[in-house]
JSON list of C-alpha atoms in Angstrom, two decimals:
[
{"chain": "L", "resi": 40, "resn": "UNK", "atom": "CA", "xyz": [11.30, 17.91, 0.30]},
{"chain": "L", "resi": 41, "resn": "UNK", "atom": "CA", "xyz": [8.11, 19.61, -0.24]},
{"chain": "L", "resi": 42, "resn": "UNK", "atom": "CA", "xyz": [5.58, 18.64, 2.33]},
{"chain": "L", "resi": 43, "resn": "UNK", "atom": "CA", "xyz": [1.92, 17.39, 1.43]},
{"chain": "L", "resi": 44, "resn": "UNK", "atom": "CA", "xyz": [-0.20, 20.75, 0.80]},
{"chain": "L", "resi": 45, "resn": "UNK", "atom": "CA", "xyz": [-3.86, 21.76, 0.39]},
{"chain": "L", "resi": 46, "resn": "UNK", "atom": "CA", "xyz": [-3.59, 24.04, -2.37]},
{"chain": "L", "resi": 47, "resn": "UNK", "atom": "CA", "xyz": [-7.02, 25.28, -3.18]},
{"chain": "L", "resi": 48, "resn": "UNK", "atom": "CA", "xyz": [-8.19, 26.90, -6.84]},
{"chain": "L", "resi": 49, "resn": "UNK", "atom": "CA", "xyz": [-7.86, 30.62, -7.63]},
{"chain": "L", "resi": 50, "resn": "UNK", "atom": "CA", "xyz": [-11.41, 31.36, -7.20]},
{"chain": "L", "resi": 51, "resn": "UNK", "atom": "CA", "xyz": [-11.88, 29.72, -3.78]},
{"chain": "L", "resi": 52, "resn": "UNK", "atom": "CA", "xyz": [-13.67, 31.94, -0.60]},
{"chain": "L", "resi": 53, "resn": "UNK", "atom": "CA", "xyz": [-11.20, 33.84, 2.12]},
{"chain": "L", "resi": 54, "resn": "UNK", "atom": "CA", "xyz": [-12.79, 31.49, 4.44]},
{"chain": "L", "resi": 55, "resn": "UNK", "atom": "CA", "xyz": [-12.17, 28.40, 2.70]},
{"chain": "L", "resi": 56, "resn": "UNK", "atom": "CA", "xyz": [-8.56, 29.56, 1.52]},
{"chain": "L", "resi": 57, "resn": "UNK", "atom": "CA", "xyz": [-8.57, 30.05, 5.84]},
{"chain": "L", "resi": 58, "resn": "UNK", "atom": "CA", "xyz": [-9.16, 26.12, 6.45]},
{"chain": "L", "resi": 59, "resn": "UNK", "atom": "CA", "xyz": [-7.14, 25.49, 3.68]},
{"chain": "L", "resi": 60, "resn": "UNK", "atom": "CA", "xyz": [-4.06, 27.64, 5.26]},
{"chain": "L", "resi": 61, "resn": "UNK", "atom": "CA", "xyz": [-4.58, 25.75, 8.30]},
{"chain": "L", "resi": 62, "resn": "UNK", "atom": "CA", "xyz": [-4.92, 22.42, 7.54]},
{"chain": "L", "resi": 63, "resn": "UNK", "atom": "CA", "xyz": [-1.21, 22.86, 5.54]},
{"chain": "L", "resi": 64, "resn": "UNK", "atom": "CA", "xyz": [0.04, 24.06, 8.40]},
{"chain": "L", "resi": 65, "resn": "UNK", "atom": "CA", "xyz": [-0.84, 21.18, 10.69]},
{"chain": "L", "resi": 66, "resn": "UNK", "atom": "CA", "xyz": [0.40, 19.09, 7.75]},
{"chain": "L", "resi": 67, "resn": "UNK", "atom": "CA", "xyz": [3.83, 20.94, 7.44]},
{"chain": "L", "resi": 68, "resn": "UNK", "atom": "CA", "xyz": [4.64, 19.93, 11.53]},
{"chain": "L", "resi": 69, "resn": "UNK", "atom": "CA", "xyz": [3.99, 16.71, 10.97]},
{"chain": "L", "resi": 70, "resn": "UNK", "atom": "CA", "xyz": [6.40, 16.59, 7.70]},
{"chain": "L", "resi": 71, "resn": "UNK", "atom": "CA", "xyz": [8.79, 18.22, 9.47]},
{"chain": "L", "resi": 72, "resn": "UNK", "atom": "CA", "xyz": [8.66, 16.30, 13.00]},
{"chain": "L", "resi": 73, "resn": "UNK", "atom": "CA", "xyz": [9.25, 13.49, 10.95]},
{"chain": "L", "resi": 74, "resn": "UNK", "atom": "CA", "xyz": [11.56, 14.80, 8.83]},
{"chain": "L", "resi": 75, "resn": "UNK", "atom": "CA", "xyz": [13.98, 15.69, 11.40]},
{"chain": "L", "resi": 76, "resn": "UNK", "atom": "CA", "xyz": [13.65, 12.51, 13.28]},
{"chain": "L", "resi": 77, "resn": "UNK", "atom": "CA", "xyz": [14.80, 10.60, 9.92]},
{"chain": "L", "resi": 78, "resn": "UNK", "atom": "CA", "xyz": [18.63, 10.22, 9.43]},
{"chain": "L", "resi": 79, "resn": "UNK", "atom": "CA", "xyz": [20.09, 13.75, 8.37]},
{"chain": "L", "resi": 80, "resn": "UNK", "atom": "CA", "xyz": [21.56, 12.95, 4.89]},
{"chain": "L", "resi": 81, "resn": "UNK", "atom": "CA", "xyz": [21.52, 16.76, 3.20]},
{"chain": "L", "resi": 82, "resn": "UNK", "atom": "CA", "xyz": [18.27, 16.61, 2.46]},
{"chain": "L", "resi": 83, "resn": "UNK", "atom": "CA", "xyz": [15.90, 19.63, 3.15]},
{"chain": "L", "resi": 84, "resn": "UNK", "atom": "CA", "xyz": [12.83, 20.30, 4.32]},
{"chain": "L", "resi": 85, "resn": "UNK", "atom": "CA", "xyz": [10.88, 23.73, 3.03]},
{"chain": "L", "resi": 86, "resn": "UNK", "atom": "CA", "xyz": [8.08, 25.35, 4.38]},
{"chain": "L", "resi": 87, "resn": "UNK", "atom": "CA", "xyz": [5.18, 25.89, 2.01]},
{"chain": "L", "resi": 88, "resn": "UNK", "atom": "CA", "xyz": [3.78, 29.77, 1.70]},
{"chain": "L", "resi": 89, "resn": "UNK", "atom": "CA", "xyz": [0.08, 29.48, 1.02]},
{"chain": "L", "resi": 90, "resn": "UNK", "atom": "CA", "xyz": [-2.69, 32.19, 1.23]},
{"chain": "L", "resi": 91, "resn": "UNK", "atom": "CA", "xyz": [-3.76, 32.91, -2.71]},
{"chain": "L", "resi": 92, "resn": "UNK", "atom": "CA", "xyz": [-4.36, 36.77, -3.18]},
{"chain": "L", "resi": 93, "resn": "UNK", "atom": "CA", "xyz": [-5.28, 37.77, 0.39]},
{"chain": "L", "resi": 94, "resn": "UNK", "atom": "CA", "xyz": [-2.07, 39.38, 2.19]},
{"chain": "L", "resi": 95, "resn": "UNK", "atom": "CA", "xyz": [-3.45, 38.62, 5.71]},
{"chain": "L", "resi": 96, "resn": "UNK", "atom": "CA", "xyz": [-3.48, 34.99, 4.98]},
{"chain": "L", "resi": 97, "resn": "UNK", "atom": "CA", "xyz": [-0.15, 34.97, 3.27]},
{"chain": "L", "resi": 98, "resn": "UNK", "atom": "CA", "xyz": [1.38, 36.65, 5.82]},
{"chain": "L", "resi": 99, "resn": "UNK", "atom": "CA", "xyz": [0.20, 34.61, 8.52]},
{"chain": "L", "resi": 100, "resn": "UNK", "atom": "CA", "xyz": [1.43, 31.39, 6.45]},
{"chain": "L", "resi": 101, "resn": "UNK", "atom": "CA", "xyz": [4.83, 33.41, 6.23]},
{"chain": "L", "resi": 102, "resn": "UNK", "atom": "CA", "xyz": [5.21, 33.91, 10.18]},
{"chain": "L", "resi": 103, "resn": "UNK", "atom": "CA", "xyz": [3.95, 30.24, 10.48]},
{"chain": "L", "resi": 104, "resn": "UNK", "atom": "CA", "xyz": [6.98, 29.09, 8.06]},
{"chain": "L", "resi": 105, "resn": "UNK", "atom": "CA", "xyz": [9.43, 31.21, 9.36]},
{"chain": "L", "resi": 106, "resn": "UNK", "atom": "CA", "xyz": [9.05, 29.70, 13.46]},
{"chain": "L", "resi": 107, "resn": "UNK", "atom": "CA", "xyz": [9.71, 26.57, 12.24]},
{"chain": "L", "resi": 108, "resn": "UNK", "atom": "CA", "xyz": [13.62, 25.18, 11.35]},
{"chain": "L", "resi": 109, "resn": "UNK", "atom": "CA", "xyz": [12.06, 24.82, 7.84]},
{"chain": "L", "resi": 110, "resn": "UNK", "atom": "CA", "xyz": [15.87, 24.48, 5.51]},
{"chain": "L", "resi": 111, "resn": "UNK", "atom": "CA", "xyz": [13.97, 26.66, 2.87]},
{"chain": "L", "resi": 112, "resn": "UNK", "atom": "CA", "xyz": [10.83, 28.53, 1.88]},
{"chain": "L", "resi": 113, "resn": "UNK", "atom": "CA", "xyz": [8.32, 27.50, -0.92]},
{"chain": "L", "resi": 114, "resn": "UNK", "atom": "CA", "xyz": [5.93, 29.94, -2.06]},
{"chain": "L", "resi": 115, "resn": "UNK", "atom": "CA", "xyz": [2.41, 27.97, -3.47]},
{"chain": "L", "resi": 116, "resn": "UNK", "atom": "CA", "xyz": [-1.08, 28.03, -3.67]},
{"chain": "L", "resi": 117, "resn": "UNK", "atom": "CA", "xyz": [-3.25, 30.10, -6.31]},
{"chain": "L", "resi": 118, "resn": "UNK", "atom": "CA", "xyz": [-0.83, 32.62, -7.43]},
{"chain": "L", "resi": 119, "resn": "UNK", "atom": "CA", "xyz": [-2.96, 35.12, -9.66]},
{"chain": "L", "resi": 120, "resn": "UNK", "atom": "CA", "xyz": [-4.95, 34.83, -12.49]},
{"chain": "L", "resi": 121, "resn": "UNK", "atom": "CA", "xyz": [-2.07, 36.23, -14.88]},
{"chain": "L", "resi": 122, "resn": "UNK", "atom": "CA", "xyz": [1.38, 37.79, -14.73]},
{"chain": "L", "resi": 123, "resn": "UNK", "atom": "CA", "xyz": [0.46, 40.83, -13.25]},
{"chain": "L", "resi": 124, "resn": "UNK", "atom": "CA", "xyz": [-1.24, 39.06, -10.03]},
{"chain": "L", "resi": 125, "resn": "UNK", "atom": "CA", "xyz": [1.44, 36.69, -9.74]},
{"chain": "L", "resi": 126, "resn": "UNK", "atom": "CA", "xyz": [3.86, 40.08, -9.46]},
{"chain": "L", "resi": 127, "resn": "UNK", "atom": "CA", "xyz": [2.03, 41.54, -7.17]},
{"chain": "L", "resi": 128, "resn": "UNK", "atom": "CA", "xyz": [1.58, 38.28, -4.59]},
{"chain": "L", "resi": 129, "resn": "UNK", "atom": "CA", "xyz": [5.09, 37.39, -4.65]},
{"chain": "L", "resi": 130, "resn": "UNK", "atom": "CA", "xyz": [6.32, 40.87, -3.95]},
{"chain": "L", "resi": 131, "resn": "UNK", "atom": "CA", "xyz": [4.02, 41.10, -1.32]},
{"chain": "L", "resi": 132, "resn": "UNK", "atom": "CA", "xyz": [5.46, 37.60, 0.30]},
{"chain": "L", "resi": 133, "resn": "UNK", "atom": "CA", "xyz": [8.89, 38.40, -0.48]},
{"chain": "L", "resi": 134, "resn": "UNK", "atom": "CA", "xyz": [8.49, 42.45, 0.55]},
{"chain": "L", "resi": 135, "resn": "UNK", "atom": "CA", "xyz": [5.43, 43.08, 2.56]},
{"chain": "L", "resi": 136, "resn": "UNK", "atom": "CA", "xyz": [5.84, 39.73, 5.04]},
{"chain": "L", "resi": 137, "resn": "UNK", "atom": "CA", "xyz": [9.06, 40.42, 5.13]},
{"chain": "L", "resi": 138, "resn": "UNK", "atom": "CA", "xyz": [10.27, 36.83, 3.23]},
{"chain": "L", "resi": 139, "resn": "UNK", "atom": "CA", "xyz": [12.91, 37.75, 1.72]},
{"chain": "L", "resi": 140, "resn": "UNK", "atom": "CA", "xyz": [14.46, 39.64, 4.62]},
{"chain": "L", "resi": 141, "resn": "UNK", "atom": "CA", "xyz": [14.11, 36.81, 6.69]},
{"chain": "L", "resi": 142, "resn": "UNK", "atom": "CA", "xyz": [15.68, 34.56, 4.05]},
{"chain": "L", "resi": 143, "resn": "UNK", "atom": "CA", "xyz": [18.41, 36.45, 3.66]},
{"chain": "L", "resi": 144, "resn": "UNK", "atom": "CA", "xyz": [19.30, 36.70, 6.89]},
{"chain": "L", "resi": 145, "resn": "UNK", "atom": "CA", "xyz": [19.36, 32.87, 8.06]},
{"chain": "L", "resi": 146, "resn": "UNK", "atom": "CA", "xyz": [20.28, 32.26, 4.61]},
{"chain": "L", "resi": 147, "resn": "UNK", "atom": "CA", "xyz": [17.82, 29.89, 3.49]},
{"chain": "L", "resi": 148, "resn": "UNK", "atom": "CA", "xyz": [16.82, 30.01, -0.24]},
{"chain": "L", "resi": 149, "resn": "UNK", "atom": "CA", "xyz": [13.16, 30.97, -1.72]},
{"chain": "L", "resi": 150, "resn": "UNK", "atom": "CA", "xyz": [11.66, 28.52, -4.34]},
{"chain": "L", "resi": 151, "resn": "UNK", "atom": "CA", "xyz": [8.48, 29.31, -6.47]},
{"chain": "L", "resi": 152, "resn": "UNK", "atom": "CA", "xyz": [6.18, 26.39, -7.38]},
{"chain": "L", "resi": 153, "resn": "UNK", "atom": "CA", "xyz": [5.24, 26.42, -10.88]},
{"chain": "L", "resi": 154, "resn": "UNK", "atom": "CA", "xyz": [6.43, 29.10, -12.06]},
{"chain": "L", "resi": 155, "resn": "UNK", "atom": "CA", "xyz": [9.41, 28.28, -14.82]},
{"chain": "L", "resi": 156, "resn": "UNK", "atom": "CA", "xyz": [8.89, 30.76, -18.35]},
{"chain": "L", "resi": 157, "resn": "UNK", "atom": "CA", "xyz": [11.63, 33.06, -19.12]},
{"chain": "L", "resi": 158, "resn": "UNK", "atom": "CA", "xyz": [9.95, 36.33, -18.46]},
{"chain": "L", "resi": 159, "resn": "UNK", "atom": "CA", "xyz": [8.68, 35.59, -15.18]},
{"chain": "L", "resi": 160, "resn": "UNK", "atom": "CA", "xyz": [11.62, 33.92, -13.65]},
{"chain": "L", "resi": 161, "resn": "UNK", "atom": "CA", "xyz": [14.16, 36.96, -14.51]},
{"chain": "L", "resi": 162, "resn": "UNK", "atom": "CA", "xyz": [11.16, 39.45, -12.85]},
{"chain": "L", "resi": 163, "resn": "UNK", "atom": "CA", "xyz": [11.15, 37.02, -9.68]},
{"chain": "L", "resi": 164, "resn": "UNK", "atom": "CA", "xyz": [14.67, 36.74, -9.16]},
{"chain": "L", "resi": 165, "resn": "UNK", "atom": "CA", "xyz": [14.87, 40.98, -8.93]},
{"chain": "L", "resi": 166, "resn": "UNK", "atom": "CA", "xyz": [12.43, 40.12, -5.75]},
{"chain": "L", "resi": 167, "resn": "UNK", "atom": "CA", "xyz": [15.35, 37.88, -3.98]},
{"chain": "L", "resi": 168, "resn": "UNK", "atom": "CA", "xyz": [13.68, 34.56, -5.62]},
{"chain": "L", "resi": 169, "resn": "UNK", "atom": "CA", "xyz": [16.80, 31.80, -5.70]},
{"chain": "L", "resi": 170, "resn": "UNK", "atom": "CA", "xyz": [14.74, 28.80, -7.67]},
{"chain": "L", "resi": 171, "resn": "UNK", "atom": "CA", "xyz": [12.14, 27.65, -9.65]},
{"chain": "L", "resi": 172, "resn": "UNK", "atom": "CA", "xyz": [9.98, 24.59, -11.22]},
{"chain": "L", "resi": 173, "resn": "UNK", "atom": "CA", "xyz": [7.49, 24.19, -13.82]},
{"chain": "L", "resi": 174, "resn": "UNK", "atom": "CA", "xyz": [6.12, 22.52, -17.23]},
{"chain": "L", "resi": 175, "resn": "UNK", "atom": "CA", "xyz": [6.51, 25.76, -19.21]},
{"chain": "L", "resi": 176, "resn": "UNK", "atom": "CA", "xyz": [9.16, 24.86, -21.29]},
{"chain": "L", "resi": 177, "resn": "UNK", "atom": "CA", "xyz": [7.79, 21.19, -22.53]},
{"chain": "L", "resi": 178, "resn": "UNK", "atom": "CA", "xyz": [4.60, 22.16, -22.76]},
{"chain": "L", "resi": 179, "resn": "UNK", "atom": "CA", "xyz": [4.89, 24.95, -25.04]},
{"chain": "L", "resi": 180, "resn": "UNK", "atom": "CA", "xyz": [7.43, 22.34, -26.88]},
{"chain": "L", "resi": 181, "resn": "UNK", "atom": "CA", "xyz": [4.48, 19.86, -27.25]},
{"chain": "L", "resi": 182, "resn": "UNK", "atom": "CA", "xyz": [2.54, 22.36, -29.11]},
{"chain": "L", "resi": 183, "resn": "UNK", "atom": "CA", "xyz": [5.50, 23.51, -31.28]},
{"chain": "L", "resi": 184, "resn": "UNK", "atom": "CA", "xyz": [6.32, 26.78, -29.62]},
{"chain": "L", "resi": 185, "resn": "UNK", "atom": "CA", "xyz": [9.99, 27.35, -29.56]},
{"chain": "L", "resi": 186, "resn": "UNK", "atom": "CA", "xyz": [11.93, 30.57, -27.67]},
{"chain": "L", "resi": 187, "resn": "UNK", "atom": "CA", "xyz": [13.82, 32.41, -29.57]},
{"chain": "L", "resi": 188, "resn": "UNK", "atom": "CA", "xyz": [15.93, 35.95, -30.05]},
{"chain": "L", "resi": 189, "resn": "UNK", "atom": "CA", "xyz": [17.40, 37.57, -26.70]},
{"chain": "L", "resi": 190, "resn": "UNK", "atom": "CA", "xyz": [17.67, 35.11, -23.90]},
{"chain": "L", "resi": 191, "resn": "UNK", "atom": "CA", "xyz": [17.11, 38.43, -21.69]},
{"chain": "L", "resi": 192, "resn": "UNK", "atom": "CA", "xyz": [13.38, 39.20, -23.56]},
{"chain": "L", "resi": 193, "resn": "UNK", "atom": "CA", "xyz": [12.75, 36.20, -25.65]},
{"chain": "L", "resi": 194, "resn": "UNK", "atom": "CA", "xyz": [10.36, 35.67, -28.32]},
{"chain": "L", "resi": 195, "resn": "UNK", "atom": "CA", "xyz": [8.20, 32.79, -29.85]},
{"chain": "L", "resi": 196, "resn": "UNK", "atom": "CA", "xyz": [7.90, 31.17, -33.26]},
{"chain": "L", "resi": 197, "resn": "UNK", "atom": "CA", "xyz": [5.42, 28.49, -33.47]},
{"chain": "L", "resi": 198, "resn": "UNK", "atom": "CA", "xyz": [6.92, 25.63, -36.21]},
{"chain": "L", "resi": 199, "resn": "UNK", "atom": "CA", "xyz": [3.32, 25.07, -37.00]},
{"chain": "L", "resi": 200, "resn": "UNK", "atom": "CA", "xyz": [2.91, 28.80, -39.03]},
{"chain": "L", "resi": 201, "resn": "UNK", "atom": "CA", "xyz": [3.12, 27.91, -42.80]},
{"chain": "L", "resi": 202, "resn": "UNK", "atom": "CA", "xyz": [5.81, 30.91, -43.31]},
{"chain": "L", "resi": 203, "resn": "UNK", "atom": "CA", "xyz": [8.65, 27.92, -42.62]},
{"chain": "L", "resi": 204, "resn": "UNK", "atom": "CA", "xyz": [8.01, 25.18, -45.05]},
{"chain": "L", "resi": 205, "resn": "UNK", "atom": "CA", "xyz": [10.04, 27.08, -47.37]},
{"chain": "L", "resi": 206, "resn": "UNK", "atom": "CA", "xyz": [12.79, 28.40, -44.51]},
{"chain": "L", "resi": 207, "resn": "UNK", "atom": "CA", "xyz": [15.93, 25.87, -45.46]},
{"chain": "L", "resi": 208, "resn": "UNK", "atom": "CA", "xyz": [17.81, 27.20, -43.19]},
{"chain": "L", "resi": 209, "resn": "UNK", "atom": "CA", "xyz": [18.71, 26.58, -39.04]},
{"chain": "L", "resi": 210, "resn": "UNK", "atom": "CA", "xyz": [17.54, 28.94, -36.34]},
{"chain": "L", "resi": 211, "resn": "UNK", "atom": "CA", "xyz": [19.99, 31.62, -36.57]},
{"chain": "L", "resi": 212, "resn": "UNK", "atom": "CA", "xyz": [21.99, 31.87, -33.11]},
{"chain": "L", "resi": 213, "resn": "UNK", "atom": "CA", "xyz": [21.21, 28.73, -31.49]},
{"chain": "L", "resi": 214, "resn": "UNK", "atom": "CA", "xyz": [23.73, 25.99, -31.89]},
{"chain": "L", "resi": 215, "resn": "UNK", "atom": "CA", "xyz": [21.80, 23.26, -29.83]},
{"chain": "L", "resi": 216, "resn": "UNK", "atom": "CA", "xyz": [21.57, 19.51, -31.39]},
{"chain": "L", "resi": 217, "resn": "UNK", "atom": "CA", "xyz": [18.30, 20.48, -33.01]},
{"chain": "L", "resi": 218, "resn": "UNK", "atom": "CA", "xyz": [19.32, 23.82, -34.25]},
{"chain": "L", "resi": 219, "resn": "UNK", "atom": "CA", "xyz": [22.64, 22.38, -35.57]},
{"chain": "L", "resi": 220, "resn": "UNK", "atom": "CA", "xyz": [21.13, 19.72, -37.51]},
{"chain": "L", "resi": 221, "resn": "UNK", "atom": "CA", "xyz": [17.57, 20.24, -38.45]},
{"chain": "L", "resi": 222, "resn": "UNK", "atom": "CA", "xyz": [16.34, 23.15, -40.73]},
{"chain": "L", "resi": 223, "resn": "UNK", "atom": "CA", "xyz": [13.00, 24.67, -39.41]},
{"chain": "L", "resi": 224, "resn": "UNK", "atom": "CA", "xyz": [11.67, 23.66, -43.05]},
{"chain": "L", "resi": 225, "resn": "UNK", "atom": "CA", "xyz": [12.13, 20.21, -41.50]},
{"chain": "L", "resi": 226, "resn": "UNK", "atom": "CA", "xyz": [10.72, 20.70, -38.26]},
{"chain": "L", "resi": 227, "resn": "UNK", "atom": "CA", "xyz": [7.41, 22.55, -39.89]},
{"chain": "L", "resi": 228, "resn": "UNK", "atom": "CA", "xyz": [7.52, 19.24, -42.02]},
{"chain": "L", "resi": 229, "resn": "UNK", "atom": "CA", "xyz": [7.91, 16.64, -39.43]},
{"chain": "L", "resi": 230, "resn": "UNK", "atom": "CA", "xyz": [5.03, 18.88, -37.62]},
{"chain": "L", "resi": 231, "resn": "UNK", "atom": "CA", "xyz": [2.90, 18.63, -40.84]},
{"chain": "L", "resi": 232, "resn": "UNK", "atom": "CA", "xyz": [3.26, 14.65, -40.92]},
{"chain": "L", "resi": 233, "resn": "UNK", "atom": "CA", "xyz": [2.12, 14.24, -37.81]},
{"chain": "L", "resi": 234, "resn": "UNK", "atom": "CA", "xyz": [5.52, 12.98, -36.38]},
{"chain": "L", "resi": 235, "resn": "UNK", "atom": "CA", "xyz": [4.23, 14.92, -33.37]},
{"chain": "L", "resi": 236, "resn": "UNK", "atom": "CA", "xyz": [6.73, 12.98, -30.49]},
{"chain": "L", "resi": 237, "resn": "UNK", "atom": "CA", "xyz": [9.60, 13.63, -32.36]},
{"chain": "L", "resi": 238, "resn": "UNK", "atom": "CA", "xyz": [8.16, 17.62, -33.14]},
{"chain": "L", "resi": 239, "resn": "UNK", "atom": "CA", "xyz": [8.05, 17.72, -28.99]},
{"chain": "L", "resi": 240, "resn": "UNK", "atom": "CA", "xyz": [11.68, 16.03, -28.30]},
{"chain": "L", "resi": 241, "resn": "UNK", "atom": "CA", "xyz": [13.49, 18.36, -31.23]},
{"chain": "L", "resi": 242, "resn": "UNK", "atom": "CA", "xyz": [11.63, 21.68, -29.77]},
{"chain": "L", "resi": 243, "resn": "UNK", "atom": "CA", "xyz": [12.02, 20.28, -26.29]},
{"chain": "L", "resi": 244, "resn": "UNK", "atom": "CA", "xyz": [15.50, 19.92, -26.79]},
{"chain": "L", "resi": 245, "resn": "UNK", "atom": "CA", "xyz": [16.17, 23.57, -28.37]},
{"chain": "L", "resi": 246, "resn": "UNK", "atom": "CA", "xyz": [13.52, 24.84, -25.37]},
{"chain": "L", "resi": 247, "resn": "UNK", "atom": "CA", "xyz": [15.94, 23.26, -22.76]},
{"chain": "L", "resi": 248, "resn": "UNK", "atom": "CA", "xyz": [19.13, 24.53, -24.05]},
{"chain": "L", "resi": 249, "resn": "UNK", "atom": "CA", "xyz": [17.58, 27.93, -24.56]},
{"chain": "L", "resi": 250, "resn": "UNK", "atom": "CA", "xyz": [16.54, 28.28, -20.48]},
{"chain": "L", "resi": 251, "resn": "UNK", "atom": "CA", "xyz": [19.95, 26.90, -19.68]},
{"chain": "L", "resi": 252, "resn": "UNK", "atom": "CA", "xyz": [21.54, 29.90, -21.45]},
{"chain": "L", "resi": 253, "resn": "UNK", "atom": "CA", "xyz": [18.30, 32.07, -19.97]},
{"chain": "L", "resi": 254, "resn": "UNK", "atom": "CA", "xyz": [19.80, 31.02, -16.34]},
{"chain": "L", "resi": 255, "resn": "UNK", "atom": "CA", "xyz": [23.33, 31.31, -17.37]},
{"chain": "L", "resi": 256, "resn": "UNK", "atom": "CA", "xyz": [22.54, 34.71, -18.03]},
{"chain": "L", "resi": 257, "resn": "UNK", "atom": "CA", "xyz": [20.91, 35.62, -14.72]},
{"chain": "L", "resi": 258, "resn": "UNK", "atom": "CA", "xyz": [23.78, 34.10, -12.69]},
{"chain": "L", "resi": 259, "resn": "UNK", "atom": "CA", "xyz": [26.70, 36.44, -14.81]},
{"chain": "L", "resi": 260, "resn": "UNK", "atom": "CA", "xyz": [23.71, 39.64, -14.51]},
{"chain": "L", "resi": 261, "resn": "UNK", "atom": "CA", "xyz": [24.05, 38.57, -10.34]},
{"chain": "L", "resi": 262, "resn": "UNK", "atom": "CA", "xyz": [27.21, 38.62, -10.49]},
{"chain": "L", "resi": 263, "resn": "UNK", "atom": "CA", "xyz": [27.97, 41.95, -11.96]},
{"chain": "L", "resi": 264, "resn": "UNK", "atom": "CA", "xyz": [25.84, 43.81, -10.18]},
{"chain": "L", "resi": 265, "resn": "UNK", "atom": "CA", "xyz": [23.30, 44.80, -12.89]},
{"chain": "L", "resi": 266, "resn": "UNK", "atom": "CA", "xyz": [20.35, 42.07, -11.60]}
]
């Protein structure tokens, strides 16, 4: 369960992003009061890390989380205006407040809201993150963006690009129901006709099975030591 937040915009005052903080917080002890007055069935409870770009307020929101029996941690709110930002926050939460040390040591796991692309999620997980969530891969599947090459630093090919109405031939080295069936000829032709559902469910489906091998990947680079 993720309680009921007040996640303000990235361009919001330190003052206002202050009220904000607070106003969570109050909302998080009620959550969790009544969470753990419910019947305990397995479900969990995390506590939500707010604060956008301003380290005092994000570490304040992490001691706040961490006093409370929260199950897990969430970091939210405004997290940068690019990938750069967004580095530089959660390492902060994670390093700086001391998250991840915390974490670690009660062993409760660290989500990131939002956050789901390829090259951010393998960057995050080096900083102790366990989980993520996001639109990333279906949205970029909507607009005919599909992931392609290394699953460790993939690339892009948008079906839309004229270059593939002539390509008769299947994404090389994905074997995914789209990939196994459709030629990207097809695809660029279906995109063309304006069969623009079934574009997003064929790319959607290649997407998927591309961040399930992305994951894969980061579990077996845990394991051996080199992640």
């Amino acid at each position: 369960i993720i309680p009921r937040d007040d996640p303000p915009p990235y361009h919001t005052s330190s003052e206002e992003l202050a009220s904000s903080l607070d106003r969570t917080n109050r909302w998080m002890d009620r959550s969790l009061e009544t969470h753990r007055r419910g019947p305990q069935t397995g479900q969990m409870c995390y506590g939500i890390v707010h604060g956008g770009s301003v380290p005092s307020l994000r570490k304040a929101s992490v001691d706040f989380c961490v006093s409370r029996d929260f199950d897990g941690f969430a970091i939210g709110g405004a997290l940068g205006k690019d990938a750069g930002e967004l580095w530089n926050i959660i390492q902060y939460v994670m390093s700086g407040a001391r998250l991840r040390e915390v974490a670690d040591r009660t062993d409760r796991p660290v989500h990131v809201l939002g956050i789901a692309d390829p090259w951010n999620i393998r960057r995050l997980v080096q900083l102790g993150v366990d989980t993520f969530d996001g639109c990333f891969v279906t949205k970029i599947s909507r607009h005919g963006t599909m992931l392609t090459g290394d699953v460790r630093n993939p690339g892009r090919l948008s079906i839309k690009a004229g270059r593939w109405k002539d390509v008769h031939d299947r994404l090389e080295g994905c074997h995914c129901p789209t990939c196994s069936q459709y030629t990207l000829a097809y695809i660029h032709h279906l995109y063309k006709a304006r069969e623009r559902e079934l574009v997003s469910t064929l790319v959607s489906i290649h997407n998927l099975t591309f961040m399930t091998r992305v994951m894969q990947t980061i579990r077996d680079d845990i394991q051996r030591g080199s992640l």
